[in-house]
PDB file of C-alpha atoms in Angstrom:
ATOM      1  CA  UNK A 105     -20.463 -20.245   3.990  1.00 61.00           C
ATOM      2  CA  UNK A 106     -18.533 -18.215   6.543  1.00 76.00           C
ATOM      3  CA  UNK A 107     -15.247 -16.740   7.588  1.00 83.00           C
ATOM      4  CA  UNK A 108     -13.990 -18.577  10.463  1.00 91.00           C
ATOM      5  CA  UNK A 109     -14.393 -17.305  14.291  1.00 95.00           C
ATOM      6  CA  UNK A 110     -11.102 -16.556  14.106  1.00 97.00           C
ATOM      7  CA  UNK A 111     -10.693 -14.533  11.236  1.00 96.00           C
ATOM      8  CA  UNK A 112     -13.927 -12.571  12.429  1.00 95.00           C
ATOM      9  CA  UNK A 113     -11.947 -12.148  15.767  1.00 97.00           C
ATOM     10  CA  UNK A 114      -8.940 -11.163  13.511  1.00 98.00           C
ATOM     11  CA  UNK A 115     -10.954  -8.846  11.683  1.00 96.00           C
ATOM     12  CA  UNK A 116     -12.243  -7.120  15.155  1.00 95.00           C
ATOM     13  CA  UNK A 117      -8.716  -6.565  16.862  1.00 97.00           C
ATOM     14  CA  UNK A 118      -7.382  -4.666  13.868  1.00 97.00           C
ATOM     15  CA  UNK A 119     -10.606  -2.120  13.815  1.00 94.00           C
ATOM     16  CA  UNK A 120     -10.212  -1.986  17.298  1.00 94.00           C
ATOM     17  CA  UNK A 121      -6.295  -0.917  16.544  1.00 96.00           C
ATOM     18  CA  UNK A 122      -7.505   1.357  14.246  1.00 94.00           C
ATOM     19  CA  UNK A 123      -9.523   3.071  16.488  1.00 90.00           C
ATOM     20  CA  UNK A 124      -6.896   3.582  18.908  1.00 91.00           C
ATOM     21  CA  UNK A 125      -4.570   6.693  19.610  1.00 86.00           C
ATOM     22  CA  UNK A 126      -2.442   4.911  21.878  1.00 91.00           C
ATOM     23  CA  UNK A 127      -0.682   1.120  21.925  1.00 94.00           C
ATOM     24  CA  UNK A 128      -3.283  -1.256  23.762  1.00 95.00           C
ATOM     25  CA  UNK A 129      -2.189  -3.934  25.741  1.00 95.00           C
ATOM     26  CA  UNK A 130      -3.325  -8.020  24.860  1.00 96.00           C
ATOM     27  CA  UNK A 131      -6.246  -7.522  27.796  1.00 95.00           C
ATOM     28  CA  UNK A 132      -7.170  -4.255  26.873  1.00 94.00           C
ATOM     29  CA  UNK A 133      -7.809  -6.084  23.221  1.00 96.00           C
ATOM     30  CA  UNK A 134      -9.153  -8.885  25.019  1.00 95.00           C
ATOM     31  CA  UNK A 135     -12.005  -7.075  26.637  1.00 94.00           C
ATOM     32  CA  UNK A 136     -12.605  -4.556  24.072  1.00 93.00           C
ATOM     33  CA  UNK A 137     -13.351  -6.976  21.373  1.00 94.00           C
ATOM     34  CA  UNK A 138     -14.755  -9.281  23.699  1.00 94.00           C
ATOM     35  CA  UNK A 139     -12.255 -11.967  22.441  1.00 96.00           C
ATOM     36  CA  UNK A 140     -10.531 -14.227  25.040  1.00 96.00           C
ATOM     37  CA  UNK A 141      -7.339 -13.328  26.026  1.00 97.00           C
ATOM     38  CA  UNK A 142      -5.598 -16.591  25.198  1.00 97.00           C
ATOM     39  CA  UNK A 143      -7.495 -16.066  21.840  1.00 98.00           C
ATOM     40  CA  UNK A 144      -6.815 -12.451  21.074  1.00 98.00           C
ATOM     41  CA  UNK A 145      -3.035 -13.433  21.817  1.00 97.00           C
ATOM     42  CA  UNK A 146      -3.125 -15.937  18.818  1.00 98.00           C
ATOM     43  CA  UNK A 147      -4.377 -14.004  16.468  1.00 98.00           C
ATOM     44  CA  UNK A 148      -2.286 -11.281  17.488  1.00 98.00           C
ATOM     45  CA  UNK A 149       1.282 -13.279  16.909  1.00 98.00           C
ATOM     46  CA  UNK A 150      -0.523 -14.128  13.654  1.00 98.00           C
ATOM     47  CA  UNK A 151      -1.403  -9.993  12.634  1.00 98.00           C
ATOM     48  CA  UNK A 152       2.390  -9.092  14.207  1.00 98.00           C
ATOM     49  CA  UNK A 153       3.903 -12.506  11.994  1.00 98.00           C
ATOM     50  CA  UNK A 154       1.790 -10.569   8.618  1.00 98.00           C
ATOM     51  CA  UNK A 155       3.122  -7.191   9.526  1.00 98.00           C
ATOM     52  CA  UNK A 156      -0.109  -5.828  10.226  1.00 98.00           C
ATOM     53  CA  UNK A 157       0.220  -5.264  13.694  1.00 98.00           C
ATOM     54  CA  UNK A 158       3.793  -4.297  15.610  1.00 98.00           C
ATOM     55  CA  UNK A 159       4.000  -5.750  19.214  1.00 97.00           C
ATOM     56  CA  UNK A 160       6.459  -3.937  21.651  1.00 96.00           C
ATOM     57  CA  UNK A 161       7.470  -5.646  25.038  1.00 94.00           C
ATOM     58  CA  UNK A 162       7.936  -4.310  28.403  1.00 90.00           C
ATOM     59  CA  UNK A 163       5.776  -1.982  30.677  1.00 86.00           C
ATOM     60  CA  UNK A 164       5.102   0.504  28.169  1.00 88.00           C
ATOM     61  CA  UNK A 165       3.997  -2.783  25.989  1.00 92.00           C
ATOM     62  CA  UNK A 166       1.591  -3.050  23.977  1.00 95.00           C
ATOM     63  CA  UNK A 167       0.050  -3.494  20.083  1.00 97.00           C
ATOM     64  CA  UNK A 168      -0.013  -1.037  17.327  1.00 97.00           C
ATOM     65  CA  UNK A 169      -0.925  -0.935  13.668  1.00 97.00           C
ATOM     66  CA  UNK A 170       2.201  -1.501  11.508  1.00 98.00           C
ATOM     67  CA  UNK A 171       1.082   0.198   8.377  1.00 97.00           C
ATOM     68  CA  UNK A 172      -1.764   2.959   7.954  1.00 96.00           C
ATOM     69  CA  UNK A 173      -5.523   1.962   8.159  1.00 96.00           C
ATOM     70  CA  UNK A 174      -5.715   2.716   4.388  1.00 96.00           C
ATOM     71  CA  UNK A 175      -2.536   0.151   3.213  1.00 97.00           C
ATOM     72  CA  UNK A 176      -4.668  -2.688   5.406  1.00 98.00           C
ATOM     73  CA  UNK A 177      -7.228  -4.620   3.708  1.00 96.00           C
ATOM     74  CA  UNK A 178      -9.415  -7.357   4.692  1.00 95.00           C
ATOM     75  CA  UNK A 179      -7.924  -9.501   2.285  1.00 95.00           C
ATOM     76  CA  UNK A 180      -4.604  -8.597   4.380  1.00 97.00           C
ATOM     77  CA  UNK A 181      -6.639 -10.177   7.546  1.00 97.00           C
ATOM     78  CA  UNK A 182      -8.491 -12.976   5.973  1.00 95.00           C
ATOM     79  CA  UNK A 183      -5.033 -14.395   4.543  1.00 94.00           C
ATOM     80  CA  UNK A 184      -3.083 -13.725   7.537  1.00 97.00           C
ATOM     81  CA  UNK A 185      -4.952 -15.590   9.400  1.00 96.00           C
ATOM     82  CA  UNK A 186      -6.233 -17.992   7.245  1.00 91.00           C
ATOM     83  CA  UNK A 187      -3.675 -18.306   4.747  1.00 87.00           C
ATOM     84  CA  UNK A 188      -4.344 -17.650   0.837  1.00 82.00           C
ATOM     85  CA  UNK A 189      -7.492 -17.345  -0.209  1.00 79.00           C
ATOM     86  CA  UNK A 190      -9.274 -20.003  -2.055  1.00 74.00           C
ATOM     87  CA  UNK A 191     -12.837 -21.180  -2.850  1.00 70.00           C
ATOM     88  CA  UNK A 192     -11.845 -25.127  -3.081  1.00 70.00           C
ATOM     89  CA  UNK A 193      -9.443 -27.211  -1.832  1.00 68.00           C
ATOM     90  CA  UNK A 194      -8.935 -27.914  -5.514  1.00 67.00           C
ATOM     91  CA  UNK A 195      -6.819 -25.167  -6.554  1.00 67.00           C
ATOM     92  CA  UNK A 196      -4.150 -26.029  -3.522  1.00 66.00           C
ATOM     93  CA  UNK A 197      -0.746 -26.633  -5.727  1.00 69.00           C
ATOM     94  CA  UNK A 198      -0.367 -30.178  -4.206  1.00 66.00           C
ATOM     95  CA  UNK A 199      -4.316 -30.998  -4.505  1.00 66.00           C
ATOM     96  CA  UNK A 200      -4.642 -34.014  -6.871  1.00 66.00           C
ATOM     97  CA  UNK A 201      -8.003 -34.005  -8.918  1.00 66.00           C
ATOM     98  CA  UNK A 202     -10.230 -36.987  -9.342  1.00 66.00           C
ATOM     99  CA  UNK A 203     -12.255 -36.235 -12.104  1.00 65.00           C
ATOM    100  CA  UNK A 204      -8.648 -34.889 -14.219  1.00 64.00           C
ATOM    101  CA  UNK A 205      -5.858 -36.747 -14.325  1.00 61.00           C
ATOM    102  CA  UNK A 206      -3.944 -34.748 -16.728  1.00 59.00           C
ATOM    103  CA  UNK A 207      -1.578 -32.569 -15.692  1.00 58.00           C
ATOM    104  CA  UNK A 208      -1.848 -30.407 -18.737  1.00 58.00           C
ATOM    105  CA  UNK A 209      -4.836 -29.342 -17.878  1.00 60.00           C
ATOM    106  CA  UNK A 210      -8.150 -28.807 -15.191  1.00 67.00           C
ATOM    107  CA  UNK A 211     -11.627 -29.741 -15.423  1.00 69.00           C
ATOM    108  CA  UNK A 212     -14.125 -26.973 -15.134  1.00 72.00           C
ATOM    109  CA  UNK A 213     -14.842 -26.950 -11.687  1.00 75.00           C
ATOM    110  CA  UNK A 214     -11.276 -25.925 -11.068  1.00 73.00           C
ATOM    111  CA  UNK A 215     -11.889 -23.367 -13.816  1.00 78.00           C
ATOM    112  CA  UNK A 216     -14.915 -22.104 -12.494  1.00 81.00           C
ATOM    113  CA  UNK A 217     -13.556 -21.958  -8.729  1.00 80.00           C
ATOM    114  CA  UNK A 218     -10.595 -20.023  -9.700  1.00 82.00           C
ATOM    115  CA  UNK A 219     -12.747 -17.622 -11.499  1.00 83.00           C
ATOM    116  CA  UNK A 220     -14.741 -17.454  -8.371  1.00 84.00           C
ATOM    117  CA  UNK A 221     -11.935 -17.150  -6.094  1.00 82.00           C
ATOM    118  CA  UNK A 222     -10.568 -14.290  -7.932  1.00 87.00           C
ATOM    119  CA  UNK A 223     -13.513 -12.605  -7.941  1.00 88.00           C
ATOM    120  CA  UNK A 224     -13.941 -12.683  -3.681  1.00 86.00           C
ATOM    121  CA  UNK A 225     -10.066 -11.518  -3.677  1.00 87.00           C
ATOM    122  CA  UNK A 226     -10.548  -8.872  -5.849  1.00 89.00           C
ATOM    123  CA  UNK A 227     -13.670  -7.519  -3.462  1.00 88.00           C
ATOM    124  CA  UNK A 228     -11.721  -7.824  -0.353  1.00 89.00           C
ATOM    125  CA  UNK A 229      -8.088  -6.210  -1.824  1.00 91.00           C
ATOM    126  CA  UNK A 230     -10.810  -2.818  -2.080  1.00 90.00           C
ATOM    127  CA  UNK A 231     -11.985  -2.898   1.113  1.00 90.00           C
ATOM    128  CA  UNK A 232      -9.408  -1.057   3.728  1.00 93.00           C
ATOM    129  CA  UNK A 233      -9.595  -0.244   7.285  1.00 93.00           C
ATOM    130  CA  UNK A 234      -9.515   3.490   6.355  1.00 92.00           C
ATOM    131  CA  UNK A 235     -12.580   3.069   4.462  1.00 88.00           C
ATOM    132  CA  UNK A 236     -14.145   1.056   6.993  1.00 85.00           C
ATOM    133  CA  UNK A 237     -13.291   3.642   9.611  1.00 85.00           C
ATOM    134  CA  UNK A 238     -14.597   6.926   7.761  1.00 82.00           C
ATOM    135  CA  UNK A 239     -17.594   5.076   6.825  1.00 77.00           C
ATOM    136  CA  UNK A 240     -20.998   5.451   8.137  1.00 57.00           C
ATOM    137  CA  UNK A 241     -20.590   2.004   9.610  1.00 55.00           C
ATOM    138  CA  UNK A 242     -17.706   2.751  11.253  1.00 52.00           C
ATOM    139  CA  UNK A 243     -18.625   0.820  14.887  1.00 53.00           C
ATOM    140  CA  UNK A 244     -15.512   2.062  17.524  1.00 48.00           C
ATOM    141  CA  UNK A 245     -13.328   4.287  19.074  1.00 45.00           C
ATOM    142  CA  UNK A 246     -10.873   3.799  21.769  1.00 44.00           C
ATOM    143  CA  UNK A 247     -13.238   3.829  24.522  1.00 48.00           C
ATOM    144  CA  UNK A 248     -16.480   2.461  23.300  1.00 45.00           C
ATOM    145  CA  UNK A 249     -15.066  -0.560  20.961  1.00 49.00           C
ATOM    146  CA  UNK A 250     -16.846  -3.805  22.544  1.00 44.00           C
ATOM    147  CA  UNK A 251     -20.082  -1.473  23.502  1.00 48.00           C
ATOM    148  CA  UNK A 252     -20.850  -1.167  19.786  1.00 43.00           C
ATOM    149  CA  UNK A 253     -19.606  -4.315  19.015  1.00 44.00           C
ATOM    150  CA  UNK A 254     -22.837  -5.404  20.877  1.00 38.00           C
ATOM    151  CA  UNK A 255     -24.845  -3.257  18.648  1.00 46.00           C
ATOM    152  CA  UNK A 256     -24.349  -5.237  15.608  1.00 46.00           C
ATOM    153  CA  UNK A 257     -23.756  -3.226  12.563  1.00 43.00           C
ATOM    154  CA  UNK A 258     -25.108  -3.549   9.450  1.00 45.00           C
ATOM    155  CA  UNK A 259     -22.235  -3.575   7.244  1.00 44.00           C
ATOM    156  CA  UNK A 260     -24.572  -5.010   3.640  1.00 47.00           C
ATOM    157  CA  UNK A 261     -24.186  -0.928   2.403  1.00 46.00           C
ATOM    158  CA  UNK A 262     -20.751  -0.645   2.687  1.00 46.00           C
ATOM    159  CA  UNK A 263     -19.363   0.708  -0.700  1.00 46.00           C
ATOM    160  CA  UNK A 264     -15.715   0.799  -0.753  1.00 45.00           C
TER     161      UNK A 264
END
C-alpha cells in the first residue's frame, strides 16, 4: 500500500516551503522538488484551497506557508490532497455494505477498518513539518532542496 504520487509530491512542496526564507515561485517549486510544473501547480491550488500554503500574485508572486511548520501535519497534507483519510471504501457515509444490510449496525470488517484507520490518523496528526525539519532527517534548505531529494532519506527512525 502507498500514498499516491501526488500526495508524495504534496508532501515534498510543503518541506520544500518550509525550508524557504523567501516566497518561491510555481517553477522555482517545480524544479526544486523535481515535480512538473503543471503538476506542482495542482497540488499547489490544492495546499492554498487547505490553507496550508498562501499564494500571492503579481511580480513579487509567489508561495508561502500559511501557518507555522509546527501547526502543519502530514495528516494536514495527506487529506488535503487526498481528502479524509480512510482505510476502506467501506466507511465512506454513502458506501452501502454487502455483507450488512442493517442500518443499525456494521459487520466487523467495518469495525476493524475504522479501528485501523484511526490508528494511521492518529500517527500522522503527530508528525509536523517542524519536527520533520529539526530532525536528523531533515533533507533541504532553500538552495539544495531537489539535490537531497536525490539522496533518498531514510525517514524509518523518525520519532515524532
Amino acid at each position: 500500500m502507498y500514498i499516491t504520487l501526488e500526495t508524495d509530491y504534496a508532501i515534498r512542496i510543503v518541506d520544500c516551503l518550509v525550508h524557504s526564507d523567501h516566497r518561491m515561485d510555481a517553477q522555482s517549486i517545480s524544479e526544486a522538488t523535481y515535480v512538473s510544473l503543471r503538476f506542482s501547480l495542482k497540488i499547489l491550488r490544492k495546499l492554498v484551497t487547505a490553507g496550508i500554503v498562501q499564494s500571492f500574485k503579481g511580480a513579487k508572486g509567489g508561495y508561502i506557508l500559511a501557518r507555522d511548520p509546527i501547526d502543519i501535519t502530514l495528516r494536514d497534507v495527506i487529506e488535503a490532497v487526498e481528502g479524509p483519510y480512510r482505510f476502506s471504501r467501506c466507511l465512506a457515509e454513502d458506501y452501502k455494505c454487502v455483507r450488512n444490510q442493517s442500518l443499525e449496525s456494521t459487520c466487523v470488517y467495518h469495525q476493524f477498518f475504522e479501528h485501523l484507520s484511526q490508528v494511521v490518523i492518529n500517527e500522522l496528526s503527530q508528525f509536523n513539518f517542524q519536527t520533520i525539519k529539526d530532525s536528523s532527517f531533515s533533507c533541504l534548505n532553500a538552495d539544495t532542496c531537489s539535490e537531497k531529494y536525490q539522496e533518498g532519506k531514510d525517514w524509518s527512525n523518525l520519532n515524532p
